[in-house]
PDB file of C-alpha atoms in Angstrom:
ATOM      1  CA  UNK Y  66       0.000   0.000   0.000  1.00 55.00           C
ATOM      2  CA  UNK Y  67       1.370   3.464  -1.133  1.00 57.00           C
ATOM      3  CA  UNK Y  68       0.498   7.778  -0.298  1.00 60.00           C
ATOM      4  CA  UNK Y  69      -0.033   9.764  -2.671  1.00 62.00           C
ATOM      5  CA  UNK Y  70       0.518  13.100  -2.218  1.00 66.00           C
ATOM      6  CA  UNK Y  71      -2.564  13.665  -0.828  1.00 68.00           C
ATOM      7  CA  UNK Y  72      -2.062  10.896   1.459  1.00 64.00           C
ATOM      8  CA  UNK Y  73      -4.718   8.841  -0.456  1.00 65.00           C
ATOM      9  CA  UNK Y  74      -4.014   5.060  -0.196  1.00 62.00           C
ATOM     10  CA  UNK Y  75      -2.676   3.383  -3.393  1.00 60.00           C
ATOM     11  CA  UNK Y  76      -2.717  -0.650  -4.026  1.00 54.00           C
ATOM     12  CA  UNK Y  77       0.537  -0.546  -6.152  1.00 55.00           C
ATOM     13  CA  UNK Y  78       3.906  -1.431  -5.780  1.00 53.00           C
ATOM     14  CA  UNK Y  79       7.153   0.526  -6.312  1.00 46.00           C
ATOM     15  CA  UNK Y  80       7.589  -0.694 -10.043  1.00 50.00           C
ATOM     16  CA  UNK Y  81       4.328   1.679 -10.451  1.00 51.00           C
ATOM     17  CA  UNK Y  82       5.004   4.418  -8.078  1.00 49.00           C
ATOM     18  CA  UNK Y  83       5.552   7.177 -10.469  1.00 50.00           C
ATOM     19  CA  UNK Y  84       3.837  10.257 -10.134  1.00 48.00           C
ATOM     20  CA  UNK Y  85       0.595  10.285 -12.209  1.00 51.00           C
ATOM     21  CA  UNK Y  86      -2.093  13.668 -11.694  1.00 51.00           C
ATOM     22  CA  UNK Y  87      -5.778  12.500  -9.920  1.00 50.00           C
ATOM     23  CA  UNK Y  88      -7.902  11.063 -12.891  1.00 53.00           C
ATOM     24  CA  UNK Y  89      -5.532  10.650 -15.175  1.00 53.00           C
ATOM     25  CA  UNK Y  90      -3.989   8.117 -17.140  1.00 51.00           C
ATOM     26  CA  UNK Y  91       0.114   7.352 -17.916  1.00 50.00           C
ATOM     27  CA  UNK Y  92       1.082   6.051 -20.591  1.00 51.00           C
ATOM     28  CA  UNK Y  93       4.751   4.746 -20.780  1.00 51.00           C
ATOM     29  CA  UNK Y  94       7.222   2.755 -23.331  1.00 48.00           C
ATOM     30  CA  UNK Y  95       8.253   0.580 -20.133  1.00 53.00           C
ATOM     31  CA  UNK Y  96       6.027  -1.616 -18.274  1.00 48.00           C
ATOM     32  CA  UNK Y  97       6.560  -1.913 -14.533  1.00 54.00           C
ATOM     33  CA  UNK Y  98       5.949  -4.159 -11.641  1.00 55.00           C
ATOM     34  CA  UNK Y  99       5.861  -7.252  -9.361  1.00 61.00           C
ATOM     35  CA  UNK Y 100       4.180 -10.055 -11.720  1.00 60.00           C
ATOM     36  CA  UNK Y 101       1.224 -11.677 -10.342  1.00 65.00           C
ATOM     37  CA  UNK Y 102      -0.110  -8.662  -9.400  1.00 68.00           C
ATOM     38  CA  UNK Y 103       0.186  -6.718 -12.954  1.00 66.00           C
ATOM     39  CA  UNK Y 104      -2.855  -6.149 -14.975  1.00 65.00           C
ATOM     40  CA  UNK Y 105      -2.740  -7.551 -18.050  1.00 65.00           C
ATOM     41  CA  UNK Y 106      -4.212  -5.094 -19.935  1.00 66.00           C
ATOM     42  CA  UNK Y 107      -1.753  -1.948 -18.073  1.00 64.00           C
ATOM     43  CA  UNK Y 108       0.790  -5.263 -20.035  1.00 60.00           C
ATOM     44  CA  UNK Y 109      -0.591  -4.928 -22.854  1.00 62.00           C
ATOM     45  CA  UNK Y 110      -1.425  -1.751 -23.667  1.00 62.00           C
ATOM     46  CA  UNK Y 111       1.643   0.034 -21.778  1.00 64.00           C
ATOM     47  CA  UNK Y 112      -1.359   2.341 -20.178  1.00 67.00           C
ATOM     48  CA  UNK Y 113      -1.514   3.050 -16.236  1.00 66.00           C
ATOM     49  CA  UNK Y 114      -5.117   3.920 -14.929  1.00 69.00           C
ATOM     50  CA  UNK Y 115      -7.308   3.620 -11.783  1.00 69.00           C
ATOM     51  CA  UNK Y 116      -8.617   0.198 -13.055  1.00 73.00           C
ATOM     52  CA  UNK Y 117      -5.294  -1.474 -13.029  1.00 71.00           C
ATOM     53  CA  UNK Y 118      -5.349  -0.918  -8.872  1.00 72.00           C
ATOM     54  CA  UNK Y 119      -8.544  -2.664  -9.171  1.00 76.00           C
ATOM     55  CA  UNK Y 120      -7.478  -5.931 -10.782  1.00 74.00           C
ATOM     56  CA  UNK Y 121      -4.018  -5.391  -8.373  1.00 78.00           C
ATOM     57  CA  UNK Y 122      -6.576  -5.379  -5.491  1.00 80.00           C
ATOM     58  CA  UNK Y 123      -8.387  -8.675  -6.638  1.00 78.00           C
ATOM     59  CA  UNK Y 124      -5.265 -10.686  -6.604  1.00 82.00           C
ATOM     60  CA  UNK Y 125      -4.552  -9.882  -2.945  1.00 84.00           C
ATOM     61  CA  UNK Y 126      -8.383 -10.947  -2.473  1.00 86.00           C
ATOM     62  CA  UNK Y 127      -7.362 -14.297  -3.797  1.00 87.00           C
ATOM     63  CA  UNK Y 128      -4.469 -14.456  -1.728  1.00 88.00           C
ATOM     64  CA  UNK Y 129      -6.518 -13.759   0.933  1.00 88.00           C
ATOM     65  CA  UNK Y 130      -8.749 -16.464   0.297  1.00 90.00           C
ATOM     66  CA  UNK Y 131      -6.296 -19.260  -1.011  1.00 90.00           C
ATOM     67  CA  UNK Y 132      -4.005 -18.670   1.243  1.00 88.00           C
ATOM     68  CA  UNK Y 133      -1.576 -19.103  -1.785  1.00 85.00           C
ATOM     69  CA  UNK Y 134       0.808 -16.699  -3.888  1.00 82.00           C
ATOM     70  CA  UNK Y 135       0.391 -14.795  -7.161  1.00 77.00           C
ATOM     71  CA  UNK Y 136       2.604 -16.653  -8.814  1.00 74.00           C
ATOM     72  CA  UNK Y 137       2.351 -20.499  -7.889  1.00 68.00           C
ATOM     73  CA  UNK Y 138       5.417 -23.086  -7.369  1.00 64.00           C
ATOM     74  CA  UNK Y 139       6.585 -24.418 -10.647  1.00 56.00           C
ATOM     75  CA  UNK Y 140       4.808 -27.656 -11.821  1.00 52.00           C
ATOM     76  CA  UNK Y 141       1.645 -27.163  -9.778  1.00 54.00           C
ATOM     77  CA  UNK Y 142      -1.223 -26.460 -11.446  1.00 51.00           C
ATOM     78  CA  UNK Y 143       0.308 -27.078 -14.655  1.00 53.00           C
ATOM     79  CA  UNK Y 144       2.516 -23.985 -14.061  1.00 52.00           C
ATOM     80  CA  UNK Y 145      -0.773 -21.477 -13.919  1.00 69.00           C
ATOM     81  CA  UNK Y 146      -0.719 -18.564 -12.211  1.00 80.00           C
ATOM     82  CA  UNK Y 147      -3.183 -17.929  -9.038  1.00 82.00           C
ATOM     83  CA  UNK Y 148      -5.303 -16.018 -11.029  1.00 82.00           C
ATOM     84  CA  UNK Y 149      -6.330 -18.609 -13.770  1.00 82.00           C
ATOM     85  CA  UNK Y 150      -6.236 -20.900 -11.328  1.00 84.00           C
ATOM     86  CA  UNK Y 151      -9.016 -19.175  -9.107  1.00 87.00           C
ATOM     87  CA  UNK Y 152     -10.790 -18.210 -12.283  1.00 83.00           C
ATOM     88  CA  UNK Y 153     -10.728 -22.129 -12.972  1.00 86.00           C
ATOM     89  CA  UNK Y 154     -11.912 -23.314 -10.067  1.00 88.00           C
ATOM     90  CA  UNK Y 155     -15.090 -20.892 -10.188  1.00 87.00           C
ATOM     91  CA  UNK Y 156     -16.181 -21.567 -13.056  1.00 85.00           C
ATOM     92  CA  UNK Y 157     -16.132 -25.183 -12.522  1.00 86.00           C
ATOM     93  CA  UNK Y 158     -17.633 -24.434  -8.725  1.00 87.00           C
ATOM     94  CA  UNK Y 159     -15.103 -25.849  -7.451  1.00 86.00           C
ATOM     95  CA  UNK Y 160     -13.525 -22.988  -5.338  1.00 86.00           C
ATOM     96  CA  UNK Y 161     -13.882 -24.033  -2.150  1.00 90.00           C
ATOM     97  CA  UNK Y 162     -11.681 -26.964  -2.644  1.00 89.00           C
ATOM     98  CA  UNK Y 163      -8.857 -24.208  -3.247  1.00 88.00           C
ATOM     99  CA  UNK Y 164      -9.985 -21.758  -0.191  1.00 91.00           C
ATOM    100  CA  UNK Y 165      -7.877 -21.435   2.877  1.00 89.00           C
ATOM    101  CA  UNK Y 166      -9.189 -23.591   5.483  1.00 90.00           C
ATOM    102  CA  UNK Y 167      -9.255 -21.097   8.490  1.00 90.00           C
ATOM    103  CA  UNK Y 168     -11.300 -18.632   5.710  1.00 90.00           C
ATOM    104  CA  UNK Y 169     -13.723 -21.686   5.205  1.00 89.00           C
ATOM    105  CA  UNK Y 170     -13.647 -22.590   8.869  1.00 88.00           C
ATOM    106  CA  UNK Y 171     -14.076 -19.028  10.289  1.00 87.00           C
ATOM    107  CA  UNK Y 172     -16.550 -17.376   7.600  1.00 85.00           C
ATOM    108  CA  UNK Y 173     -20.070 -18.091   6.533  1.00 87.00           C
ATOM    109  CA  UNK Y 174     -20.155 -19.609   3.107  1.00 88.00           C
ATOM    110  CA  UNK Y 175     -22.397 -16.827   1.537  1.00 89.00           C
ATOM    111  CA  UNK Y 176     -19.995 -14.077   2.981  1.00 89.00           C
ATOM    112  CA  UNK Y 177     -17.327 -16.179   1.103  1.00 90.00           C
ATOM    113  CA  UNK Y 178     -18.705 -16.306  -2.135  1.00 91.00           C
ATOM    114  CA  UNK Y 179     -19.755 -12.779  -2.171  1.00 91.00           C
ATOM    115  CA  UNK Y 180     -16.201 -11.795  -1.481  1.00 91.00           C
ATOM    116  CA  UNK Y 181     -14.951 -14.553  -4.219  1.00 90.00           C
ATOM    117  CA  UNK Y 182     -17.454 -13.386  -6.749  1.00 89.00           C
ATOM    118  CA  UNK Y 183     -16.182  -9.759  -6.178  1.00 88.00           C
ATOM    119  CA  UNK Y 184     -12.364 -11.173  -6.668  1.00 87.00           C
ATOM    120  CA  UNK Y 185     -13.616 -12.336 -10.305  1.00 86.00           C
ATOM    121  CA  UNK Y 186     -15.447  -9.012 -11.252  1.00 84.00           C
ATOM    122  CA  UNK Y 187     -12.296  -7.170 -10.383  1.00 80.00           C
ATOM    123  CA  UNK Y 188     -10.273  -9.880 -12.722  1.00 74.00           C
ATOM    124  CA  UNK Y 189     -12.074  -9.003 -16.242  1.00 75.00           C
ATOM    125  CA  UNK Y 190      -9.606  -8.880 -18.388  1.00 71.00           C
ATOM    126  CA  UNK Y 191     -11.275  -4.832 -19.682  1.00 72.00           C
ATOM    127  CA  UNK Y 192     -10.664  -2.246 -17.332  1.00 76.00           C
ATOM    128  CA  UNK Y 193     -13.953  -0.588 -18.635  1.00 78.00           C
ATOM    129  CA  UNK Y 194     -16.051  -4.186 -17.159  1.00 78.00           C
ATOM    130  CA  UNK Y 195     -14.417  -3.694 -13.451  1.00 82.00           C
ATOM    131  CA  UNK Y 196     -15.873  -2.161 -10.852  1.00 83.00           C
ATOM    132  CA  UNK Y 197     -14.339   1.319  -8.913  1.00 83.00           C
ATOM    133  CA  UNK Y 198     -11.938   0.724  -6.041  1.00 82.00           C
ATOM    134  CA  UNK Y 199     -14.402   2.680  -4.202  1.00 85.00           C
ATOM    135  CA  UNK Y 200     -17.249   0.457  -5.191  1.00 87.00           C
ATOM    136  CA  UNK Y 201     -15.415  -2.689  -4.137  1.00 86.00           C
ATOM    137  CA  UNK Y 202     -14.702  -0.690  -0.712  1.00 87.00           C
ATOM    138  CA  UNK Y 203     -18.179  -0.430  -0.377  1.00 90.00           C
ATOM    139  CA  UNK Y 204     -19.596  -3.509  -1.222  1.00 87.00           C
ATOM    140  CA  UNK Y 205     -16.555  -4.944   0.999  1.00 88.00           C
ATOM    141  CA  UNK Y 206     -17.873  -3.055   3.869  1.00 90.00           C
ATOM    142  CA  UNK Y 207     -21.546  -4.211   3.303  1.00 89.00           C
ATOM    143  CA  UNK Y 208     -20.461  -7.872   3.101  1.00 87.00           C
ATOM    144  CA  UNK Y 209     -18.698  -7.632   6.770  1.00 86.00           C
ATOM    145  CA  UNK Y 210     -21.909  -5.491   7.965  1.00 86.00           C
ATOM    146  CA  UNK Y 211     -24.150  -7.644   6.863  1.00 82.00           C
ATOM    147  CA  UNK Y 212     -22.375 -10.811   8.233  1.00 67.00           C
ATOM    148  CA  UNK Y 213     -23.762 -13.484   5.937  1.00 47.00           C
ATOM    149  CA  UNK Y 214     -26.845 -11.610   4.396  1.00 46.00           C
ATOM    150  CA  UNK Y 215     -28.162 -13.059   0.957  1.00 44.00           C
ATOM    151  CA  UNK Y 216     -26.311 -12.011  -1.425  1.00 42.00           C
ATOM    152  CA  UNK Y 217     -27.249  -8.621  -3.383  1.00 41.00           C
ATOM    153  CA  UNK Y 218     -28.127  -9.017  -7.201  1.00 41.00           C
ATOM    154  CA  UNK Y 219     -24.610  -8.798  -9.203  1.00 43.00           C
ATOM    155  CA  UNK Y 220     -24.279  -5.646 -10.670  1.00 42.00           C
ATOM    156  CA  UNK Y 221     -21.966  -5.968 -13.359  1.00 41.00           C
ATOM    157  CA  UNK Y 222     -21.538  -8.290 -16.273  1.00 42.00           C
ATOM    158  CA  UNK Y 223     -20.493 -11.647 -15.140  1.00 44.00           C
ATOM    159  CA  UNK Y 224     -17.015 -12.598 -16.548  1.00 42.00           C
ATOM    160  CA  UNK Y 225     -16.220 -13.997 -20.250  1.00 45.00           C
ATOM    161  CA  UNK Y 226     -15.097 -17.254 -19.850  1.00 41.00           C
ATOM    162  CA  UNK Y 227     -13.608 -16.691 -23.669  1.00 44.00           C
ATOM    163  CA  UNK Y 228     -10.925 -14.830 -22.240  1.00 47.00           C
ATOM    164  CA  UNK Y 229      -9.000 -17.969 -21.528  1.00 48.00           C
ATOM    165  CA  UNK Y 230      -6.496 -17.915 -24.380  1.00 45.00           C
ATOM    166  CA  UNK Y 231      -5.268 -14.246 -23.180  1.00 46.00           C
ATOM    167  CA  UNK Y 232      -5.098 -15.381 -19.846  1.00 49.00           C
ATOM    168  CA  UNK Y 233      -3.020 -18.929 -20.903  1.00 48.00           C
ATOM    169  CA  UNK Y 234      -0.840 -16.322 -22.905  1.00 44.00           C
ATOM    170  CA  UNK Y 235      -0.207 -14.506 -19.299  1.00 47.00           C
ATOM    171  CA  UNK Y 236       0.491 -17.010 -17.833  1.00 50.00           C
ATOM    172  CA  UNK Y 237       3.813 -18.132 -19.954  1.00 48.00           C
ATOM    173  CA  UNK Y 238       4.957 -14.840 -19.502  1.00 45.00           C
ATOM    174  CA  UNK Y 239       4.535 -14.219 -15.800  1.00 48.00           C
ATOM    175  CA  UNK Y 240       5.285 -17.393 -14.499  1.00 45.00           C
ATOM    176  CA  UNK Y 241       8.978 -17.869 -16.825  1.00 44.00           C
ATOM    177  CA  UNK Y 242       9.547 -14.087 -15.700  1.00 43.00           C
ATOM    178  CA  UNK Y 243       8.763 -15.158 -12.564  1.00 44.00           C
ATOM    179  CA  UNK Y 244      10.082 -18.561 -11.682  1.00 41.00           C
ATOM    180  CA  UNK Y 245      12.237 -17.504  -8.542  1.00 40.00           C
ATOM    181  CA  UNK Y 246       8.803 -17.092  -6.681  1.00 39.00           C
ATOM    182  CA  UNK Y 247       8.906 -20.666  -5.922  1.00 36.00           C
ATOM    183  CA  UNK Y 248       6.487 -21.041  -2.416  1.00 41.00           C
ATOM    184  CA  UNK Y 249       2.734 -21.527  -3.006  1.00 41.00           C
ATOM    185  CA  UNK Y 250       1.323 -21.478   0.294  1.00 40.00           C
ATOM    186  CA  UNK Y 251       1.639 -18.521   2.818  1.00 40.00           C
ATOM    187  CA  UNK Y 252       2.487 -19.478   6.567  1.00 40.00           C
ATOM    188  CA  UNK Y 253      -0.777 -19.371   8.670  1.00 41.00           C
ATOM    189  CA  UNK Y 254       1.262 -16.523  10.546  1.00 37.00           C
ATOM    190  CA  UNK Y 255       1.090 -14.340   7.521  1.00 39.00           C
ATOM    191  CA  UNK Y 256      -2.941 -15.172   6.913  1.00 42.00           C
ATOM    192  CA  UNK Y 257      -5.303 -12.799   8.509  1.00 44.00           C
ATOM    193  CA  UNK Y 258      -8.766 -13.906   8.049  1.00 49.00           C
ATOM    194  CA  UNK Y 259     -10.908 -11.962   5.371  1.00 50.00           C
ATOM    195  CA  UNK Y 260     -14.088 -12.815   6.768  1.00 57.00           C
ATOM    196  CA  UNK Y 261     -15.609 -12.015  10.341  1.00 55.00           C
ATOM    197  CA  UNK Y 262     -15.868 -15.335  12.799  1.00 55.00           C
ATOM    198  CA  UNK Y 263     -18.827 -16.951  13.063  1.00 53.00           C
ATOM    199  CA  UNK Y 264     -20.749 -16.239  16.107  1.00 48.00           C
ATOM    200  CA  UNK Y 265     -23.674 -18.826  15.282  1.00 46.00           C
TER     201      UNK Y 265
END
């Protein structure tokens, strides 16, 4: 987490701390920062906005929830990065088989699939699909207030499943860029749970 000069909280790292004016967008000829976290499209397009925080955001969601790095151990998961590999195992419904225990343990499973299906809004691949870092903030804050509520009607488009060949291509880059990041599982010491304990 980084200031700005108005002492505004930043999700970013220091590969991406240059100094960019309040709604605006940079555009460099050198892409920056830690992979794992780095939005594809900010990849892609060499273009820094607020949406790229968003997506950086989601992945510490995931990490939050898996318990597991960005970038996971070679020759586990066929060599896929956390983020396919969460967007794989929901859209087989198979996600709590990857979710920290102590998150399934201590959290109701509503609360956790609101927070998951928030991680895979943030994840869409366009910028233009993701919700506001001050709309996840919000609905963040509603999900711990309402301590395993139903679950509001989504509000954005549910994510394109097509985007799996631009994802695979990610993957091969970040992971052979990557490949000293070679622990996929985060000590329980360094695992706060996401989700309030259950008092029921």
């Amino acid at each position: 987490m980084l200031l700005d000069d108005k002492y505004r909280s930043k999700v970013a790292d220091f590969g991406t701390s240059r100094s960019v004016g309040v709604d605006q967008t940079h555009l460099t000829t050198r892409v920056s920062g830690t992979f794992g976290y780095l939005d594809p499209e900010y990849f892609q397009s060499s273009q820094f906005t607020d949406k790229n925080d968003v997506y950086s955001f989601r992945i510490v969601l995931v990490e939050l929830l898996t318990g597991q790095k960005p970038i996971l151990e070679a020759g586990s998961n066929d060599g896929r990065s956390l983020a396919t590999h969460f967007k794989l195992a929901m859209k087989e419904c198979n996600c709590f088989n990857i979710f920290y225990a102590r998150v399934v343990k201590e959290g109701g499973k509503d609360e956790i699939m609101r927070v998951a299906n928030l991680a895979k809004r943030c994840l869409n691949l366009s910028g233009r699909k993701r919700p506001t870092m001050k709309q996840v903030a919000m609905e963040l804050e509603g999900i711990r207030m309402s301590n395993g509520a139903p679950a509001v009607q989504q509000q954005y488009e549910e994510l394109e499943y097509d985007e799996d060949v631009l994802v695979a291509t990610w993957d091969t880059v970040s992971t052979s860029t990557s490949s000293h990041m070679i622990n996929n599982t985060l000590s329980p010491l360094y695992v706060q749970p996401l989700l309030s304990s259950r008092t029921r």
